[in-house]
CSV table of C-alpha atoms in Angstrom, one decimal:
chain,number,residue,atom,x,y,z
V,1,MET,CA,0.0,0.0,0.0
V,2,LYS,CA,1.2,3.5,-0.7
V,3,GLU,CA,2.5,5.8,2.0
V,4,ASN,CA,-0.1,8.4,3.0
V,5,PRO,CA,0.7,11.7,1.3
V,6,SER,CA,-1.9,13.5,3.5
V,7,PRO,CA,-0.6,15.7,6.4
V,8,LEU,CA,-3.5,14.3,8.5
V,9,ASP,CA,-2.9,11.6,11.0
V,10,LEU,CA,-5.1,8.8,9.6
V,11,SER,CA,-3.7,6.0,11.7
V,12,GLY,CA,-6.3,3.6,12.9
V,13,THR,CA,-9.0,4.6,10.5
V,14,GLY,CA,-8.7,1.3,8.7
V,15,TYR,CA,-10.1,-0.3,11.8
V,16,CYS,CA,-13.3,1.8,11.8
V,17,ALA,CA,-16.3,-0.3,12.5
V,18,SER,CA,-18.5,1.8,10.2
V,19,PHE,CA,-16.1,1.5,7.3
V,20,ASN,CA,-15.6,-2.2,7.6
V,21,PHE,CA,-19.3,-3.1,8.2
V,22,ARG,CA,-20.4,-0.9,5.2
V,23,ARG,CA,-17.7,-2.3,2.9
V,24,THR,CA,-18.8,-5.9,3.8
V,25,ALA,CA,-22.5,-5.0,3.6
V,26,ARG,CA,-21.9,-3.5,0.1
V,27,ALA,CA,-20.2,-6.7,-1.1
V,28,VAL,CA,-22.9,-9.0,0.4
V,29,THR,CA,-25.7,-6.8,-0.9
V,30,ARG,CA,-24.2,-6.8,-4.4
V,31,LEU,CA,-24.1,-10.7,-4.3
V,32,TYR,CA,-27.8,-11.0,-3.3
V,33,ASP,CA,-28.8,-8.2,-5.7
V,34,MET,CA,-27.3,-10.0,-8.6
V,35,ALA,CA,-29.1,-13.2,-7.5
V,36,LEU,CA,-32.5,-11.5,-7.2
V,37,GLN,CA,-32.1,-9.4,-10.4
V,38,GLU,CA,-34.4,-11.6,-12.5
V,39,SER,CA,-37.2,-11.4,-9.9
V,40,GLY,CA,-37.2,-7.6,-10.3
V,41,ILE,CA,-36.4,-6.7,-6.7
V,42,ARG,CA,-33.3,-5.8,-4.8
V,43,SER,CA,-32.1,-7.5,-1.7
V,44,THR,CA,-33.2,-4.5,0.4
V,45,GLN,CA,-36.7,-4.8,-1.0
V,46,PHE,CA,-36.6,-8.6,-0.4
V,47,ALA,CA,-35.7,-8.0,3.3
V,48,ILE,CA,-38.7,-5.5,3.7
V,49,LEU,CA,-41.1,-7.9,2.0
V,50,VAL,CA,-39.9,-10.8,4.2
V,51,GLY,CA,-40.3,-8.6,7.3
V,52,ILE,CA,-43.8,-7.7,6.3
V,53,ALA,CA,-44.8,-11.3,5.3
V,54,LYS,CA,-43.6,-12.7,8.6
V,55,ASN,CA,-45.3,-10.1,10.8
V,56,GLN,CA,-48.3,-8.8,8.9
V,57,PRO,CA,-50.2,-6.8,9.5
V,58,VAL,CA,-47.3,-4.8,10.9
V,59,CYS,CA,-47.1,-1.1,11.8
V,60,ILE,CA,-44.3,0.8,10.1
V,61,GLY,CA,-42.6,1.6,13.4
V,62,ALA,CA,-42.4,-2.1,14.4
V,63,LEU,CA,-41.0,-3.0,11.0
V,64,ALA,CA,-38.5,-0.2,11.3
V,65,ASP,CA,-37.4,-1.6,14.7
V,66,VAL,CA,-37.1,-5.2,13.3
V,67,LEU,CA,-35.0,-4.0,10.3
V,68,ILE,CA,-33.2,-1.4,12.4
V,69,ILE,CA,-33.9,1.3,9.9
V,70,ASP,CA,-35.1,4.8,10.5
V,71,SER,CA,-38.8,5.4,9.6
V,72,THR,CA,-38.0,8.0,7.0
V,73,THR,CA,-35.8,5.7,5.0
V,74,LEU,CA,-38.3,2.8,5.4
V,75,THR,CA,-41.2,5.1,4.3
V,76,ARG,CA,-39.3,6.0,1.1
V,77,SER,CA,-38.7,2.3,0.3
V,78,LEU,CA,-42.3,1.5,1.1
V,79,ARG,CA,-43.6,4.2,-1.2
V,80,LEU,CA,-41.8,2.4,-4.1
V,81,LEU,CA,-43.1,-1.0,-3.1
V,82,GLN,CA,-46.6,0.4,-2.8
V,83,LYS,CA,-46.3,2.0,-6.2
V,84,GLU,CA,-45.2,-1.3,-7.7
V,85,GLY,CA,-48.3,-2.9,-6.0
V,86,LEU,CA,-46.2,-5.2,-3.8
V,87,VAL,CA,-47.4,-3.9,-0.4
V,88,ALA,CA,-50.6,-2.2,0.9
V,89,VAL,CA,-50.5,0.5,3.5
V,90,SER,CA,-53.6,1.1,5.6
V,91,ASN,CA,-55.0,4.4,6.6
V,92,ARG,CA,-54.1,5.7,10.0
V,93,ALA,CA,-55.7,3.6,12.7
V,94,ALA,CA,-56.9,4.8,16.1
V,95,MET,CA,-53.4,4.8,17.5
V,96,ARG,CA,-52.3,7.0,14.5
V,97,GLN,CA,-50.3,4.0,13.0
V,98,ARG,CA,-50.4,2.7,9.5
V,99,PHE,CA,-50.2,-1.0,9.0
V,100,LEU,CA,-48.5,-2.9,6.2
V,101,THR,CA,-49.5,-6.1,4.4
V,102,ILE,CA,-48.1,-7.8,1.4
V,103,THR,CA,-50.4,-7.9,-1.6
V,104,ALA,CA,-51.0,-10.9,-3.9
V,105,LYS,CA,-48.6,-9.4,-6.4
V,106,GLY,CA,-46.1,-9.0,-3.6
V,107,GLU,CA,-46.5,-12.6,-2.6
V,108,ARG,CA,-45.9,-13.8,-6.2
V,109,THR,CA,-42.8,-11.6,-6.4
V,110,LEU,CA,-41.5,-12.9,-3.1
V,111,ALA,CA,-42.3,-16.5,-4.2
V,112,ARG,CA,-40.5,-15.9,-7.5
V,113,SER,CA,-37.4,-14.5,-5.7
V,114,LEU,CA,-37.1,-17.2,-3.0
V,115,PRO,CA,-35.5,-19.9,-5.1
V,116,ALA,CA,-32.7,-17.5,-6.2
V,117,TRP,CA,-32.3,-16.2,-2.6
V,118,ARG,CA,-32.1,-19.8,-1.3
V,119,LYS,CA,-29.5,-20.8,-3.9
V,120,THR,CA,-27.3,-17.8,-3.2
V,121,HIS,CA,-27.7,-18.1,0.6
V,122,GLU,CA,-26.8,-21.8,0.5
V,123,HIS,CA,-23.8,-21.1,-1.6
V,124,PHE,CA,-22.7,-18.2,0.7
V,125,VAL,CA,-23.1,-20.4,3.8
V,126,ALA,CA,-21.3,-23.3,2.2
V,127,THR,CA,-18.4,-21.0,1.2
V,128,VAL,CA,-17.9,-19.3,4.6
V,129,GLY,CA,-18.8,-22.5,6.6
V,130,SER,CA,-22.1,-23.2,8.3
V,131,LYS,CA,-20.7,-23.1,11.9
V,132,TYR,CA,-18.8,-19.9,11.2
V,133,TRP,CA,-21.9,-18.3,9.6
V,134,MET,CA,-24.1,-19.2,12.6
V,135,GLU,CA,-21.5,-17.8,15.1
V,136,LEU,CA,-21.0,-14.7,13.0
V,137,ARG,CA,-24.8,-14.2,12.5
V,138,ASN,CA,-25.3,-14.5,16.3
V,139,GLU,CA,-22.5,-12.0,16.9
V,140,LEU,CA,-24.0,-9.6,14.3
V,141,GLU,CA,-27.4,-9.8,16.1
V,142,ARG,CA,-25.7,-9.1,19.4
V,143,LEU,CA,-23.8,-6.1,18.0
V,144,ALA,CA,-27.0,-4.7,16.4
V,145,HIS,CA,-28.7,-4.7,19.8
V,146,VAL,CA,-25.6,-3.2,21.5
V,147,VAL,CA,-25.3,-0.4,19.0
V,148,ALA,CA,-29.1,0.2,19.0
V,149,GLY,CA,-28.7,0.6,22.8
V,150,LEU,CA,-25.9,3.1,22.3
V,151,GLU,CA,-28.1,5.1,19.9
V,152,ASN,CA,-31.0,5.1,22.4
V,153,ARG,CA,-28.7,6.3,25.2
V,154,ARG,CA,-27.5,9.2,23.0
V,155,LYS,CA,-31.1,10.2,22.3
V,156,THR,CA,-31.9,10.0,26.0
V,157,PHE,CA,-28.8,11.8,27.2
V,158,PRO,CA,-27.7,14.2,24.4
V,159,ARG,CA,-24.3,15.9,24.8
């Protein structure tokens, strides 16, 4: 690697959690996006459809919590899925919440994408090793909860 020509002290930045997680996430996302290309949805949309299908009817806030995504970003993604006719969004209920369900077209799209997802996922797990994947997956889950807790603490006790 080249020596850093910058006058800034950038030592340690290669160990940044955000940089490393995002780089890995982009590579994994690209793998699944290529697999799902023929189904007409991206891996991010697949995750949202699965989240809705597993929990429907589900309010937007609860789905955002499950996916650990902010409501604004989720709402933007849902708008596109709704426009495509893959999800239905209810009117506001008594508790001022809107609920999501997957439409018949959304179910067909999800059914069409599942074989490609399964094939890619099986290949991914076989490549990295089943035991390693389960341990890593469990650690990623634990880290997601730890970091979400840190975020909540910052909201509760701002600087």
